[in-house]
Coordinates of C-alpha atoms and ligand atoms in Angstrom, one line a residue:
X1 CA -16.3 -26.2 34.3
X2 CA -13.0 -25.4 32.5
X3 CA -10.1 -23.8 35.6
X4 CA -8.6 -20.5 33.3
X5 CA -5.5 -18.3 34.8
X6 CA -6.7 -14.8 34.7
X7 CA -3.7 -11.8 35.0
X8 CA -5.4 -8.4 35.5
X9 CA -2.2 -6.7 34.3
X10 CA -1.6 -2.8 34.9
X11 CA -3.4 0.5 33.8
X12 CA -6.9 0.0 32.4
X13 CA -5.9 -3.6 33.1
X14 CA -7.9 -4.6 36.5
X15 CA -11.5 -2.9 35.0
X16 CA -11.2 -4.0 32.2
X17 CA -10.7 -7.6 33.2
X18 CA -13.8 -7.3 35.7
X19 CA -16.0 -5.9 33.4
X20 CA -15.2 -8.6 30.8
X21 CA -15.7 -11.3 33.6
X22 CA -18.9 -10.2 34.8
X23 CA -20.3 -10.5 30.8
X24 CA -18.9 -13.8 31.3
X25 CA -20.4 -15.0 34.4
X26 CA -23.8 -13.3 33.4
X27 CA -23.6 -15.2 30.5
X28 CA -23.1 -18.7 31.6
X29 CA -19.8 -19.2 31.4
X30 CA -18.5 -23.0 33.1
X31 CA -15.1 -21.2 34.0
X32 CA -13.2 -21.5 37.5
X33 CA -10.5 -18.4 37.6
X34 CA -7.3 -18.7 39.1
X35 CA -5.9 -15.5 39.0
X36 CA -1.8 -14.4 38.9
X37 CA 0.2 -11.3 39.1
X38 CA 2.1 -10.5 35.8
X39 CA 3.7 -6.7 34.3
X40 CA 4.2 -3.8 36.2
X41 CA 4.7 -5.0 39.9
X42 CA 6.5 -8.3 39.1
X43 CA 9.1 -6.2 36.8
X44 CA 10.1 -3.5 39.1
X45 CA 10.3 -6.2 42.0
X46 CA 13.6 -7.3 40.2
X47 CA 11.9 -10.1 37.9
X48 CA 13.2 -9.1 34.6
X49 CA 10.7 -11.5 32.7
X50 CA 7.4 -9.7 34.3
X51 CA 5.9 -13.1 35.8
X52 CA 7.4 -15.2 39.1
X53 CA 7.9 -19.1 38.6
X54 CA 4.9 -20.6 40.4
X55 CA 2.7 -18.0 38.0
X56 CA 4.0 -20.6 35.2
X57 CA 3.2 -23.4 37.2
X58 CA -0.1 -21.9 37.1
X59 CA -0.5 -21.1 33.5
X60 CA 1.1 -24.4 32.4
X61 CA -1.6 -26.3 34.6
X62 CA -4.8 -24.2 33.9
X63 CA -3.7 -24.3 29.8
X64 CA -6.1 -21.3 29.1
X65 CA -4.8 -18.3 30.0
X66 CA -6.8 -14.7 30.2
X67 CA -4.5 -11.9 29.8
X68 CA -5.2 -8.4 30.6
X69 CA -2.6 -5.5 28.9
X70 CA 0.5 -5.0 30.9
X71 CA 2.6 -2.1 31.1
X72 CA 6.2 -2.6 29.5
X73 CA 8.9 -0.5 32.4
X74 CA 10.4 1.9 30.4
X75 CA 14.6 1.6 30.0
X76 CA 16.3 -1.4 29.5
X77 CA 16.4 -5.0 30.6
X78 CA 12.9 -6.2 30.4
X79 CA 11.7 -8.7 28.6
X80 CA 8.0 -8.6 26.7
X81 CA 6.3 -11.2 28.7
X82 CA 4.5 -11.8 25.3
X83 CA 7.3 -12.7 23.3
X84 CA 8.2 -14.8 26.2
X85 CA 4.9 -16.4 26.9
X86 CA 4.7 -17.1 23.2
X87 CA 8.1 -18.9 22.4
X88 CA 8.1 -20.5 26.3
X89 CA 4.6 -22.2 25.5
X90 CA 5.3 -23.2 22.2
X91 CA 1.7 -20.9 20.8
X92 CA 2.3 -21.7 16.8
X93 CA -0.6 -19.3 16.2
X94 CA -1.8 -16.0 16.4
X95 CA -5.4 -15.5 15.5
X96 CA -6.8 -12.2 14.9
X97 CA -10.5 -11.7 13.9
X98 CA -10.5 -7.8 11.9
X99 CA -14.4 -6.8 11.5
X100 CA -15.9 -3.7 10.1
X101 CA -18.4 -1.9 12.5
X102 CA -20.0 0.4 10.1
X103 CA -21.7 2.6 10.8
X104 CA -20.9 2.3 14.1
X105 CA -17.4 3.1 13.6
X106 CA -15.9 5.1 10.9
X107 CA -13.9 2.9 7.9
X108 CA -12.9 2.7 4.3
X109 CA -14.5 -1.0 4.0
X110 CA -18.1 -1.2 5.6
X111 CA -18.1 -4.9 4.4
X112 CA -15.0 -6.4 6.4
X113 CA -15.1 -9.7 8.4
X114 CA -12.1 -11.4 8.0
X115 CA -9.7 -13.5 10.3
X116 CA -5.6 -13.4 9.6
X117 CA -4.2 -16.7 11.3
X118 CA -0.7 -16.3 11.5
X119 CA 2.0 -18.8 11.9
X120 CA 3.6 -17.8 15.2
X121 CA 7.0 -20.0 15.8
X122 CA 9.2 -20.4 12.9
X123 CA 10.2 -18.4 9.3
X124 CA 12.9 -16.0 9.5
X125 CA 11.4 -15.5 13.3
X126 CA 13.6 -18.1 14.5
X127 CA 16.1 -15.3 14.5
X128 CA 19.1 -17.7 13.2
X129 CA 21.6 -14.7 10.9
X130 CA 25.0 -14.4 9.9
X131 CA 27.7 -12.3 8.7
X132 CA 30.7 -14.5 6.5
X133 CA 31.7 -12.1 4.2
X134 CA 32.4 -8.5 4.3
X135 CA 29.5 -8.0 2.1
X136 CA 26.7 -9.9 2.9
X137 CA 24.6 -11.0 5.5
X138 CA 21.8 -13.5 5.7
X139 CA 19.1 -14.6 7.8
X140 CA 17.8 -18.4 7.9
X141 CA 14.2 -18.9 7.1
X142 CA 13.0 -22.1 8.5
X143 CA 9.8 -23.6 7.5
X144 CA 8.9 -27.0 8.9
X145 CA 5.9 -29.5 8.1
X146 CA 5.1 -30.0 11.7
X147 CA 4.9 -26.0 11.8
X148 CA 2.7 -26.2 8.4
X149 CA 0.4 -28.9 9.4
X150 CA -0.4 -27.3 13.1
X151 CA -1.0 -23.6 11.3
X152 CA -2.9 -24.8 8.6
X153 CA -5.3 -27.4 10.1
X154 CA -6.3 -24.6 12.8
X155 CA -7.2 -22.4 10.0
X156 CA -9.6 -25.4 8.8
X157 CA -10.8 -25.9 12.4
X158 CA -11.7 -22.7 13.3
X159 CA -13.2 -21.9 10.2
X160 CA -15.9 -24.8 10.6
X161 CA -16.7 -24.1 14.1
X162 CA -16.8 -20.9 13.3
X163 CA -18.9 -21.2 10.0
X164 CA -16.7 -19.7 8.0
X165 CA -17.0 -20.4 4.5
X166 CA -13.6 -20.0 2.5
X167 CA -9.4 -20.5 3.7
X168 CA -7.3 -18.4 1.9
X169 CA -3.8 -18.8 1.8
X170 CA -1.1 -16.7 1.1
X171 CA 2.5 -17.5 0.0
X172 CA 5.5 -16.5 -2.4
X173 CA 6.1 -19.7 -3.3
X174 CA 6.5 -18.7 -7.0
X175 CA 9.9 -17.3 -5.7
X176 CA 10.5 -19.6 -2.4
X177 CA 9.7 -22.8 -3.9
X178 CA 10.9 -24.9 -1.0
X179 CA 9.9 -22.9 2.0
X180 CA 6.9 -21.3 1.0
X181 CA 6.2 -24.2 -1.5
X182 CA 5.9 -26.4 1.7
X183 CA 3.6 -24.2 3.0
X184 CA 1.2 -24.4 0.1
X185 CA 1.7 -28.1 -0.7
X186 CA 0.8 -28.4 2.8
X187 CA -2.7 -26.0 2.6
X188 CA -3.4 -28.4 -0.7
X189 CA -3.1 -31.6 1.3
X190 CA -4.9 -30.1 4.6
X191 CA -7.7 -28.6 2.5
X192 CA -9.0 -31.9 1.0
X193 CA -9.9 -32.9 4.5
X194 CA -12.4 -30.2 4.5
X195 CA -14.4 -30.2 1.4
X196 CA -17.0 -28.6 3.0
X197 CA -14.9 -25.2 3.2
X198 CA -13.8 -23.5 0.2
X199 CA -10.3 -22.9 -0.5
X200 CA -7.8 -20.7 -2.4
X201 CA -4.0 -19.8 -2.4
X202 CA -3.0 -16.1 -3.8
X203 CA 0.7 -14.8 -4.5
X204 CA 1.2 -12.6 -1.3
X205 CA 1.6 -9.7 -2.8
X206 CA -1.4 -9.1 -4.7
X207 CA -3.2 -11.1 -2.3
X208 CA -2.2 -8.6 0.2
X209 CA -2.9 -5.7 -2.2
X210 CA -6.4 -7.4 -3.0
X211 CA -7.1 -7.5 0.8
X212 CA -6.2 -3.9 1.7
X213 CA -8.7 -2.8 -1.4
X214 CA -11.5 -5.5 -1.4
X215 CA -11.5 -7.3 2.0
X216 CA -14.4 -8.3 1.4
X217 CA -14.0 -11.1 -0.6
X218 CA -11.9 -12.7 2.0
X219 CA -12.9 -14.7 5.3
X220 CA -10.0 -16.6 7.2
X221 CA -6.4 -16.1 5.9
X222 CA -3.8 -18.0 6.9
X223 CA -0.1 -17.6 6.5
X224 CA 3.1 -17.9 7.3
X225 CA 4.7 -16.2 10.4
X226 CA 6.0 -12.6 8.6
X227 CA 3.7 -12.1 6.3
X228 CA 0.8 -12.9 8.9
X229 CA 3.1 -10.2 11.0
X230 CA 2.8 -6.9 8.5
X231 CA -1.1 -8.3 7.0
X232 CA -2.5 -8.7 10.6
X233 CA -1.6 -5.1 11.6
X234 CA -2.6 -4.0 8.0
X235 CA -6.4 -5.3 8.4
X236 CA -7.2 -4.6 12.1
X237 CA -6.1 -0.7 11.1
X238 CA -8.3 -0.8 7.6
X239 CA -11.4 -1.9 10.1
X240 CA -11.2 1.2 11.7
X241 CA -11.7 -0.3 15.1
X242 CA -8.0 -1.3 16.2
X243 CA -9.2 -0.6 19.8
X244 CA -11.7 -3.4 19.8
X245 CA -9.5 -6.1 18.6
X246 CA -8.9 -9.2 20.8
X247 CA -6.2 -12.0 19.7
X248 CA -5.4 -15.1 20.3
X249 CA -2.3 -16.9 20.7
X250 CA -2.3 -20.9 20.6
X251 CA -0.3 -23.9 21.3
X252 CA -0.6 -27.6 21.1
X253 CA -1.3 -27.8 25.0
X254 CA -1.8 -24.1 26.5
X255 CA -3.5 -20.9 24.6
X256 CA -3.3 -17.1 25.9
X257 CA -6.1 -14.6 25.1
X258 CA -6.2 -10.8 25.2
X259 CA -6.6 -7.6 23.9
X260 CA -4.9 -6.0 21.3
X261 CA -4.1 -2.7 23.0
X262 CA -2.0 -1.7 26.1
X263 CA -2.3 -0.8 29.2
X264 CA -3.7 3.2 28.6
X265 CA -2.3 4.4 31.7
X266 CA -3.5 7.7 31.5
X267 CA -7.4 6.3 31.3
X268 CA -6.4 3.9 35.0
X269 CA -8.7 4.0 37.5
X270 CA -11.3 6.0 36.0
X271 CA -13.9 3.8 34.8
X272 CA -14.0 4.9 31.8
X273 CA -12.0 2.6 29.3
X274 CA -13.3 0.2 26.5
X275 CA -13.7 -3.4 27.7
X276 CA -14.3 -4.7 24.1
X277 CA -11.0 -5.8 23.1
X278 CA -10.4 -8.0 26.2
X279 CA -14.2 -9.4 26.2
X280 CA -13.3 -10.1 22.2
X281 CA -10.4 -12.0 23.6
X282 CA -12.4 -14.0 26.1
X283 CA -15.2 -14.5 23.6
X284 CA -12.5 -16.2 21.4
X285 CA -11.2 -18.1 24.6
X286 CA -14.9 -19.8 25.1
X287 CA -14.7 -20.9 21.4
X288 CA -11.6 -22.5 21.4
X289 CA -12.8 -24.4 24.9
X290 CA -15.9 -25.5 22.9
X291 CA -18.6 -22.8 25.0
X292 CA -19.5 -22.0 21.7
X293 CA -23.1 -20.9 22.0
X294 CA -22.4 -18.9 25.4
X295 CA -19.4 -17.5 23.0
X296 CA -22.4 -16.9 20.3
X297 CA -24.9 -15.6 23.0
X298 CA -21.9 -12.7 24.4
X299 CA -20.6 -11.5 20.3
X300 CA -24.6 -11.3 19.6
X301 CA -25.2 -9.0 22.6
X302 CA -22.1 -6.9 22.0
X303 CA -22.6 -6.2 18.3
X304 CA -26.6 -5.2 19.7
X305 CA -25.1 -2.8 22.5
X306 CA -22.1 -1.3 19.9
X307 CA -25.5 -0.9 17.0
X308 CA -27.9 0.7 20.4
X309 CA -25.2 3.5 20.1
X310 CA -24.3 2.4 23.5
X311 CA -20.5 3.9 23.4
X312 CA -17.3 4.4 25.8
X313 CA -15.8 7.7 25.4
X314 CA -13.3 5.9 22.7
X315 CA -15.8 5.4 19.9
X316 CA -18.6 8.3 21.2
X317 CA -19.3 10.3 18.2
X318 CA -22.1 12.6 18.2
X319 CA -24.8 11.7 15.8
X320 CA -23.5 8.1 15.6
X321 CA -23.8 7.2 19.6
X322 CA -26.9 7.7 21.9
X323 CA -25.4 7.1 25.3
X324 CA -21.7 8.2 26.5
X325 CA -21.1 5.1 29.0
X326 CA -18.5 3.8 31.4
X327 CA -16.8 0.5 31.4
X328 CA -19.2 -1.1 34.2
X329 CA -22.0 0.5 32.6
X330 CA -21.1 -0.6 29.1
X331 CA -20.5 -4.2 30.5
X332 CA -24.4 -4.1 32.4
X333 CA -25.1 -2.7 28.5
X334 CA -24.2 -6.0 27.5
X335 CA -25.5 -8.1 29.7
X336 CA -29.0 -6.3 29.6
X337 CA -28.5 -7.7 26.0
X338 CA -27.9 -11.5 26.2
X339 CA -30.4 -13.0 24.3
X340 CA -30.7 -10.5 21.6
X341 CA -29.6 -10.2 18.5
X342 CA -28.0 -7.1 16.6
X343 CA -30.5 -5.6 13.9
X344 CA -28.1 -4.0 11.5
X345 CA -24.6 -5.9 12.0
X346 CA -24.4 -9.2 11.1
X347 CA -25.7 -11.9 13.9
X348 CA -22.7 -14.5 14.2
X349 CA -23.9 -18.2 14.7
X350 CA -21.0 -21.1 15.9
X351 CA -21.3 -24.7 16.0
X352 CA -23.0 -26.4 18.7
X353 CA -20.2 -26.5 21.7
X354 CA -17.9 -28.2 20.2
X355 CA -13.4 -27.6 21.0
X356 CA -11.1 -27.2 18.0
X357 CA -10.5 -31.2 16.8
X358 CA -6.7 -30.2 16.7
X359 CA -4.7 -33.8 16.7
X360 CA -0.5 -33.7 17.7
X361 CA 1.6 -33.8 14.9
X362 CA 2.8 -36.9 14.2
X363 CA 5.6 -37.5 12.4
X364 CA 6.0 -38.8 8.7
X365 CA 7.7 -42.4 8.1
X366 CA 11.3 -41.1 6.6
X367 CA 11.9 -40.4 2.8
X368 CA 14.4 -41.8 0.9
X369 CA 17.4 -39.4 0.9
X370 CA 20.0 -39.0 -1.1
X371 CA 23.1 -36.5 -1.0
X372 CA 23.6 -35.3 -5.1
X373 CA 26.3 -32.8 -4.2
X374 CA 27.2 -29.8 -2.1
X375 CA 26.5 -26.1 -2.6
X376 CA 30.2 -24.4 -1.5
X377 CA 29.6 -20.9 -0.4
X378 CA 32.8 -18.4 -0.6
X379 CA 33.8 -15.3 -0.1
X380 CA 36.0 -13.8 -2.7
X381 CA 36.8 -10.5 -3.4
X382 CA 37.2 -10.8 -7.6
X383 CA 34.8 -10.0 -10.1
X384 CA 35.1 -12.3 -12.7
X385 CA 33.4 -15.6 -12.5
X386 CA 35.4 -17.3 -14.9
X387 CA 38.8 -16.7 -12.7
X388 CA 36.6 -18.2 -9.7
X389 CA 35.6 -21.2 -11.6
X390 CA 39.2 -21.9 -12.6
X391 CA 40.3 -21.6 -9.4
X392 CA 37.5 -24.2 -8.0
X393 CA 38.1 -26.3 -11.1
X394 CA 41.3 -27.2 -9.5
X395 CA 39.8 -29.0 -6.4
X396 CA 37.2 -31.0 -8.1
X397 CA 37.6 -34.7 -7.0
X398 CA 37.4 -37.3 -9.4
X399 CA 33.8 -37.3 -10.5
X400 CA 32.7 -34.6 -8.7
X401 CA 32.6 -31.6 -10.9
X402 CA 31.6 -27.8 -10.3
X403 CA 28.5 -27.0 -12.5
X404 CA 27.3 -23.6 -11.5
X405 CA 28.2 -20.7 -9.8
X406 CA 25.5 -18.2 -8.5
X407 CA 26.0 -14.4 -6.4
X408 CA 22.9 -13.7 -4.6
X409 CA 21.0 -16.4 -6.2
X410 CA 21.7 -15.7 -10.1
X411 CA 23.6 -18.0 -12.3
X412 CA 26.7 -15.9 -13.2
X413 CA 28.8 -18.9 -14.2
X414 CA 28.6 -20.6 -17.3
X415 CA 27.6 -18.1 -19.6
X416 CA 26.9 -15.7 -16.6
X417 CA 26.2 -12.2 -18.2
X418 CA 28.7 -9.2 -17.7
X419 CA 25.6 -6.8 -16.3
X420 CA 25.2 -9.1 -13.4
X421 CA 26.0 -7.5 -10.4
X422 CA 28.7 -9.7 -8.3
X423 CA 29.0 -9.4 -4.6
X424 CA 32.0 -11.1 -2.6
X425 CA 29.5 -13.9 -1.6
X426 CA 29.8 -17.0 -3.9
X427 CA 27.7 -20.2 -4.2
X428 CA 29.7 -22.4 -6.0
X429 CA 27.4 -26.1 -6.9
X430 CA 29.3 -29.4 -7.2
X431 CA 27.6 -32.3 -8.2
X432 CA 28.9 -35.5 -8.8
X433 CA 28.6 -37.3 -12.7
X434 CA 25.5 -39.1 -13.5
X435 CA 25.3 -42.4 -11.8
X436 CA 28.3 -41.8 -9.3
X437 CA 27.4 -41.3 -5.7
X438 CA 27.9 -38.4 -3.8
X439 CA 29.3 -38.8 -0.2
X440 CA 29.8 -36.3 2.6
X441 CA 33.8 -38.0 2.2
X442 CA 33.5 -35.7 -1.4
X443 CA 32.4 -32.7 1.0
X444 CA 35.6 -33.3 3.3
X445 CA 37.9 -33.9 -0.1
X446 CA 36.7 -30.5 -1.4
X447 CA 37.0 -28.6 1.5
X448 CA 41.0 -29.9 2.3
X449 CA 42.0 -28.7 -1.2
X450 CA 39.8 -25.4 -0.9
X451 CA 42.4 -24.9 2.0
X452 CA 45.4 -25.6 0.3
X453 CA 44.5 -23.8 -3.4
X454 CA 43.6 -20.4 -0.6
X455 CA 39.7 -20.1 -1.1
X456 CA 38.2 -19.2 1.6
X457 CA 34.9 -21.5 2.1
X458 CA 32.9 -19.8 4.5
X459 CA 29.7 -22.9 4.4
X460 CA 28.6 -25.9 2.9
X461 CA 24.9 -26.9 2.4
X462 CA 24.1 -30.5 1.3
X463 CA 22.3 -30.8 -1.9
X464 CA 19.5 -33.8 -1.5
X465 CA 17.3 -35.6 -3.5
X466 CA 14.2 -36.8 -1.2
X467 CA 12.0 -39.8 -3.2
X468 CA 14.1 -38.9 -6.3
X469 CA 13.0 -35.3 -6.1
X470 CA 15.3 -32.7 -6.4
X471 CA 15.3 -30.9 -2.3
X472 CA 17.2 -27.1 -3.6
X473 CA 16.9 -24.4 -5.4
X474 CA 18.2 -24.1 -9.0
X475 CA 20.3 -20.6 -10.1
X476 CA 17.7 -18.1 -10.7
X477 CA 18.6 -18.3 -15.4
X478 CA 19.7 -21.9 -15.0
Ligands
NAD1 P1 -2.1 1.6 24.4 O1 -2.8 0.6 23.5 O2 -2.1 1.3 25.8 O3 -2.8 3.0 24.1 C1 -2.9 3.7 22.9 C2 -4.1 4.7 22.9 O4 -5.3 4.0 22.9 C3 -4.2 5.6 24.1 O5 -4.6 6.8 23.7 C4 -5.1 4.9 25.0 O6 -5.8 5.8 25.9 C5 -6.1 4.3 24.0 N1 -6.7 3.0 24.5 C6 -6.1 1.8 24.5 N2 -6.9 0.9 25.0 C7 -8.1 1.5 25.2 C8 -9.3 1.1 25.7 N3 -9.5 -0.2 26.1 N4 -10.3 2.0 25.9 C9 -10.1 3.2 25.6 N5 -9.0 3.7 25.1 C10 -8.0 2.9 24.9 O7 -0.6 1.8 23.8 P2 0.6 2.6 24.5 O8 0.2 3.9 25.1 O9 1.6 2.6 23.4 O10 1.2 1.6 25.6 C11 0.9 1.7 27.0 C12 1.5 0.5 27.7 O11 0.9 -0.7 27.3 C13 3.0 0.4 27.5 O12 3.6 0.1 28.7 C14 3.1 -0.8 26.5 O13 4.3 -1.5 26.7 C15 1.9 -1.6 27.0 N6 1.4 -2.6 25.9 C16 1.0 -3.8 26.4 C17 0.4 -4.7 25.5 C18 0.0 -6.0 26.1 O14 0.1 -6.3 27.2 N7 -0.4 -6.9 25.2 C19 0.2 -4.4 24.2 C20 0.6 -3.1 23.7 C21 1.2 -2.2 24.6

């Protein structure tokens, strides 16, 4: 018996949640529900976050959380208890099953049945930006191995409970060869633990391209946090079925489960809204606490009940649908179907009750680092990169030496080219001579005489070698 905190949430909320509990409970589920107050109520009471302190206690103890949709209070001041949820309980991914229900419901791709797993915590998420010159701003992407590891193994997990046959992963790293080269070299490592499951990496963009025209070569995609962002909307919308999404958000030690929709406050209270995309959330929920086959048993009678033309008002299409039900009549539809199979849509089949294996992190013994130079970043206001050099050339210390200049990543200086484009945002590269070290005493030396010789440093970043391998990006022509 696993304890789960169940929020009924606002709008369609409260019937939907019942509806998807009774499937549950006719099923076989071994779940206990404690149930909280989160969204509307909570908000206006004067709790800007949506949920009261001991409903965290609550969550934090139970670790599974069941979320029904909540309804946002228009006007300012509130938080999304989502983005909160997600960045309080440290829930690194986002999982989000997009299927095809043809001909049930109307798409572009009949043949669609993949999974988007999306890192959830870090990339240019972290929200870290900057403004230094009058020019240019920037924004900090942040890609760590812990957050590579955790991301990528559940891809490999959840594909081999869920017999899944193929990981995709998608990256620039052709362009981001640190960050999103981390990611990859990560996926190659992670992947060799499951020989079992086939593996691939594509270049984002005509991966993404390849999976709004041909999903149907993919299964489960993972990738990194906003990339998973835009290609997660983009293929539950090509399934045609947005409505009967569910999601999943998980962490190291809690996980939160819902639909993808809102609230509908216009369908409350009449009985008459789709359960599906909660009950898709809770199917996922049973999975990931290893009730695999009563997961299996629920997704089998579903798909038979959406293929009987069994259909709330939402998908009812005449000529498609036989019966025009209601949310408690759709969910006895369902149960009437435990046991069966669908005919036409594909049956799904999990691994025998078994949890996600996901191990902590644990850390890697420390490389051997060593500082090669700095890059200086400036702002200056000339155009020529010669007159910037000779300026810089006059606070090199004694065996440290400037040996590129770059403006938005392209080598302008040496032999820069006059076409280039220069904004007042310089990175100017010192390294010291071949041999000589490289301490942060160079760093402090550089930036005393940048003061005096009036160049106006606006950051330093530390160029590192880890193992003897270069840790930075060369100019983009160097
Ligand atoms: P919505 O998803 O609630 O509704 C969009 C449309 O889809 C409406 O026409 C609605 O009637 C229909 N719809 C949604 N779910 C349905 C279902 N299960 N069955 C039948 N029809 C369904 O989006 P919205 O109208 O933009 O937002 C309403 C409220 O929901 C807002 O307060 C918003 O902040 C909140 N919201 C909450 C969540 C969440 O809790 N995860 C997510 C999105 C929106």
């Amino acid at each position: 018996m696993t304890k789960i905190t169940v929020a009924k949430g606002d709008g369609i909320g409260p019937e939907i949640m019942d509806a998807t509990l009774h499937i549950l409970k006719e099923a076989g589920a071994q779940i206990e529900i404690e149930e909280i107050e989160v969204g509307e109520k909570v908000y206006l009471s004067g709790n800007t976050s949506g949920i009261a302190e001991e409903s965290w206690e609550t969550i934090r103890r139970n670790k599974i959380f069941l979320k029904a949709p909540i309804t946002t209070p228009q006007g300012g001041g509130y938080k999304s208890l989502n983005v909160t949820t997600r960045k309080f309980l440290g829930l690194y991914s986002n999982v989000r099953p997009c299927m095809s229900l043809h001909p049930f419901v109307s798409t572009k791709h009949p043949v669609m049945d993949i999974v988007i797993i999306r890192e959830n915590e870090e990339d240019l998420y972290a929200g870290i930006e900057h403004q230094q010159t009058d020019e240019v701003v920037q924004c900090l992407k942040l890609i760590s191995r812990p957050g590579c590891e955790k991301i990528v193994r559940y891809a490999f997990e959840y594909a081999k409970q869920q017999n899944r046959k193929k990981v995709t992963c998608f990256t620039k790293d052709n362009i981001m060869k640190q960050t999103d080269g981390l990611f990859h070299q990560v996926f190659d490592e992670i992947a060799k633990e499951y020989p079992e499951i086939e593996n691939e990496h594509w270049i984002i963009d005509i991966g993404a391209a390849k999976m709004a025209d041909t999903p149907e070569i993919f299964d489960v995609i993972v990738m990194p946090n906003l990339y998973g962002d835009v290609l997660s909307d983009v293929a539950a919308q090509i399934t045609g079925s947005v409505g009967l999404a569910g999601s999943a958000n998980i962490g190291e030690e809690c996980s939160m489960f819902e639909a993808i929709h809102g609230s509908a406050p216009r369908r409350a209270g009449q009985n008459l809204a789709n359960p599906s995309g909660l009950l898709q959330g809770a199917i996922m929920m049973l999975n990931h606490i290893g009730q695999t086959k009563v997961a299996e048993k629920i997704q089998n009678a579903w798909l038979k009940t959406l293929e009987d033309g069994i259909h709330t008002y939402d998908i009812f299409k005449v000529g498609i649908s036989k019966e025009k039900v209601s949310t408690s009549e759709f969910a006895k539809a369902v149960i009437a179907n435990l046991g069966r199979k669908p005919n036409l849509l594909k049956s799904v089949s999990y691994s025998n009750n078994t949890a996600l294996n996901l191990p902590k992190y644990i850390r890697k013994p420390a490389a051997n680092k060593q500082m090669v130079g700095v890059d200086l970043f400036v702002h200056w206001n000339g155009t020529n990169p010669d007159e910037l050099a000779k300026k810089l050339k006059s606070i090199e210390e004694n065996r440290v030496k400037l040996t590129m200049i770059t403006n938005r990543g392209i080598k302008v200086w040496p032999n820069g080219f006059q076409e280039t484009f220069c904004t007042d945002h310089w990175r100017c590269r010192f390294k010291s001579s071949e041999g000589s070290e490289f301490t942060k005493e160079h760093i402090i030396g550089l930036l005393n005489k940048a003061i005096t010789q009036h160049i106006d440093s606006i950051k330093t970043e530390n160029l590192y070698e880890f193992d003897g391998k270069a840790a930075y990006s060369l100019g983009q022509g160097q």
